[in-house]
Amino acid sequence: DIQMTQSPSTLSASVGDRVTITCRASQSINSWLAWYQQKPGKAPKLLIYKASSLQSGVPSRFSGSGSGTEFTLTISSLQPDDFATYFCQQYNSYSYTFGQGTKLEIK
Amino acid sequence: QVQMVESGGGVVQPGRSLRLSCAASGFTFRTYAVHWVRQTPGKGLEWVAVISADGTIKYYAGSVKGRFTISRDDSKNTLYLQMNSLRADDTAVYFCVRDPNSGYGDYWGQGTLVTVSS
């Protein structure tokens, strides 16, 4: 299976900050990568698909980039609603795999 | 609006069976692939199984292959997961996830908790 490694595991930041989360794949997944946001007790919400395509309804402060084995999720200016856990997921091949998550905390 | 509502979770003894259901509404269910994904505090998110829109293609994670069966009934807009020979490490919240035939999940249900314990 393809392994997905996210960094950092925890990130402390303030409202208005620009933050970047990284996801690395153990082998090339082309651009077959999605990013999700999850809040406690809630289902994950799709933010980005195909590495850089913004899901409908998601604020433009979220952006994704990368291809091959290295990908990033950037939030350009953190808002209070953005403090949550973020996961990446590869869908290049079965079985699909997720990163372990990055918890974004208020500094 | 799109809704996916899981049911059927609960506490079950090791070795027993359980069937999860996911009722979909607000979209044309038969035109979408659908997944089951589970989540535990320790192992995070783990993909379990997927079924294609027409029901002919099914894939499973290695950890559940041979024990779990995914199926769908488009006449009822419902997805199922039959889970047999349950083990303690199957304990998790199980989500059903809509897939626009691309591999990622654009809508997730709220999940149903399965606890395998004696």
PDB file of N, CA, C and O in Angstrom, chain A residues 2 6 12 26 32 37 51 58 62 64-65 73 76 78 83 85 90 95-97 101:
ATOM      1  N   ILE A   2       0.344   2.303  -0.584  1.00  0.00           N
ATOM      2  CA  ILE A   2       1.046   3.579  -0.588  1.00  0.00           C
ATOM      3  C   ILE A   2       0.889   4.222   0.787  1.00  0.00           C
ATOM      4  O   ILE A   2      -0.227   4.339   1.297  1.00  0.00           O
ATOM      5  N   GLN A   6       2.042  12.967   6.768  1.00  0.00           N
ATOM      6  CA  GLN A   6       1.766  14.390   6.900  1.00  0.00           C
ATOM      7  C   GLN A   6       2.715  15.023   7.904  1.00  0.00           C
ATOM      8  O   GLN A   6       3.127  14.392   8.880  1.00  0.00           O
ATOM      9  N   SER A  12       0.516  25.110  15.677  1.00  0.00           N
ATOM     10  CA  SER A  12      -0.084  26.208  16.424  1.00  0.00           C
ATOM     11  C   SER A  12       0.060  27.496  15.627  1.00  0.00           C
ATOM     12  O   SER A  12       1.165  27.823  15.184  1.00  0.00           O
ATOM     13  N   SER A  26       4.615   7.621  -0.425  1.00  0.00           N
ATOM     14  CA  SER A  26       5.758   6.709  -0.493  1.00  0.00           C
ATOM     15  C   SER A  26       6.136   6.348  -1.928  1.00  0.00           C
ATOM     16  O   SER A  26       7.220   5.803  -2.162  1.00  0.00           O
ATOM     17  N   TRP A  32      -3.303  12.587  -7.856  1.00  0.00           N
ATOM     18  CA  TRP A  32      -4.501  11.977  -7.281  1.00  0.00           C
ATOM     19  C   TRP A  32      -4.500  12.100  -5.760  1.00  0.00           C
ATOM     20  O   TRP A  32      -4.325  11.127  -5.029  1.00  0.00           O
ATOM     21  N   GLN A  37     -10.993  18.498   5.789  1.00  0.00           N
ATOM     22  CA  GLN A  37     -11.011  19.156   7.086  1.00  0.00           C
ATOM     23  C   GLN A  37     -11.990  18.404   7.979  1.00  0.00           C
ATOM     24  O   GLN A  37     -13.092  18.066   7.535  1.00  0.00           O
ATOM     25  N   ALA A  51      -5.250  17.325  -6.233  1.00  0.00           N
ATOM     26  CA  ALA A  51      -4.112  18.086  -5.703  1.00  0.00           C
ATOM     27  C   ALA A  51      -4.340  19.584  -5.576  1.00  0.00           C
ATOM     28  O   ALA A  51      -3.856  20.200  -4.620  1.00  0.00           O
ATOM     29  N   VAL A  58     -15.923  25.928  -1.029  1.00  0.00           N
ATOM     30  CA  VAL A  58     -14.796  26.061  -0.100  1.00  0.00           C
ATOM     31  C   VAL A  58     -14.147  27.433  -0.310  1.00  0.00           C
ATOM     32  O   VAL A  58     -13.893  27.836  -1.448  1.00  0.00           O
ATOM     33  N   PHE A  62      -8.132  28.619   0.901  1.00  0.00           N
ATOM     34  CA  PHE A  62      -7.552  27.277   0.856  1.00  0.00           C
ATOM     35  C   PHE A  62      -7.005  27.022  -0.544  1.00  0.00           C
ATOM     36  O   PHE A  62      -7.673  27.291  -1.545  1.00  0.00           O
ATOM     37  N   GLY A  64      -4.237  24.120  -2.793  1.00  0.00           N
ATOM     38  CA  GLY A  64      -3.396  22.928  -2.779  1.00  0.00           C
ATOM     39  C   GLY A  64      -2.438  22.943  -3.948  1.00  0.00           C
ATOM     40  O   GLY A  64      -2.727  23.535  -4.993  1.00  0.00           O
ATOM     41  N   SER A  65      -1.287  22.300  -3.753  1.00  0.00           N
ATOM     42  CA  SER A  65      -0.314  22.213  -4.835  1.00  0.00           C
ATOM     43  C   SER A  65       0.471  20.920  -4.705  1.00  0.00           C
ATOM     44  O   SER A  65       0.398  20.228  -3.677  1.00  0.00           O
ATOM     45  N   LEU A  73      -0.978  21.808   1.417  1.00  0.00           N
ATOM     46  CA  LEU A  73      -2.234  22.528   1.609  1.00  0.00           C
ATOM     47  C   LEU A  73      -1.862  23.837   2.286  1.00  0.00           C
ATOM     48  O   LEU A  73      -1.181  23.824   3.323  1.00  0.00           O
ATOM     49  N   SER A  76      -4.291  30.759   3.390  1.00  0.00           N
ATOM     50  CA  SER A  76      -3.583  32.036   3.200  1.00  0.00           C
ATOM     51  C   SER A  76      -3.729  32.972   4.380  1.00  0.00           C
ATOM     52  O   SER A  76      -2.799  33.707   4.708  1.00  0.00           O
ATOM     53  N   LEU A  78      -5.584  32.552   8.172  1.00  0.00           N
ATOM     54  CA  LEU A  78      -6.399  31.717   9.044  1.00  0.00           C
ATOM     55  C   LEU A  78      -7.590  32.464   9.622  1.00  0.00           C
ATOM     56  O   LEU A  78      -7.454  33.608  10.095  1.00  0.00           O
ATOM     57  N   PHE A  83      -9.699  26.239  12.570  1.00  0.00           N
ATOM     58  CA  PHE A  83      -8.993  25.419  13.548  1.00  0.00           C
ATOM     59  C   PHE A  83      -9.685  24.066  13.623  1.00  0.00           C
ATOM     60  O   PHE A  83     -10.835  23.955  14.066  1.00  0.00           O
ATOM     61  N   THR A  85      -8.720  19.541  12.269  1.00  0.00           N
ATOM     62  CA  THR A  85      -7.708  18.579  11.843  1.00  0.00           C
ATOM     63  C   THR A  85      -7.829  18.378  10.332  1.00  0.00           C
ATOM     64  O   THR A  85      -8.943  18.304   9.797  1.00  0.00           O
ATOM     65  N   GLN A  90      -4.679   9.680  -0.720  1.00  0.00           N
ATOM     66  CA  GLN A  90      -4.303   9.363  -2.098  1.00  0.00           C
ATOM     67  C   GLN A  90      -5.358   8.459  -2.699  1.00  0.00           C
ATOM     68  O   GLN A  90      -5.895   7.572  -2.029  1.00  0.00           O
ATOM     69  N   SER A  95      -5.251  -0.006  -2.324  1.00  0.00           N
ATOM     70  CA  SER A  95      -6.274   0.582  -1.511  1.00  0.00           C
ATOM     71  C   SER A  95      -5.930   2.032  -1.195  1.00  0.00           C
ATOM     72  O   SER A  95      -4.776   2.384  -1.043  1.00  0.00           O
ATOM     73  N   TYR A  96      -6.956   2.841  -1.129  1.00  0.00           N
ATOM     74  CA  TYR A  96      -6.772   4.250  -0.821  1.00  0.00           C
ATOM     75  C   TYR A  96      -6.195   4.402   0.568  1.00  0.00           C
ATOM     76  O   TYR A  96      -6.489   3.616   1.462  1.00  0.00           O
ATOM     77  N   THR A  97      -5.369   5.411   0.772  1.00  0.00           N
ATOM     78  CA  THR A  97      -4.784   5.615   2.085  1.00  0.00           C
ATOM     79  C   THR A  97      -4.804   7.087   2.460  1.00  0.00           C
ATOM     80  O   THR A  97      -4.751   7.964   1.590  1.00  0.00           O
ATOM     81  N   GLY A 101      -3.001  12.886   9.752  1.00  0.00           N
ATOM     82  CA  GLY A 101      -3.690  14.091  10.198  1.00  0.00           C
ATOM     83  C   GLY A 101      -2.768  15.151  10.756  1.00  0.00           C
ATOM     84  O   GLY A 101      -1.709  14.851  11.323  1.00  0.00           O
TER      85      GLY A 101
END
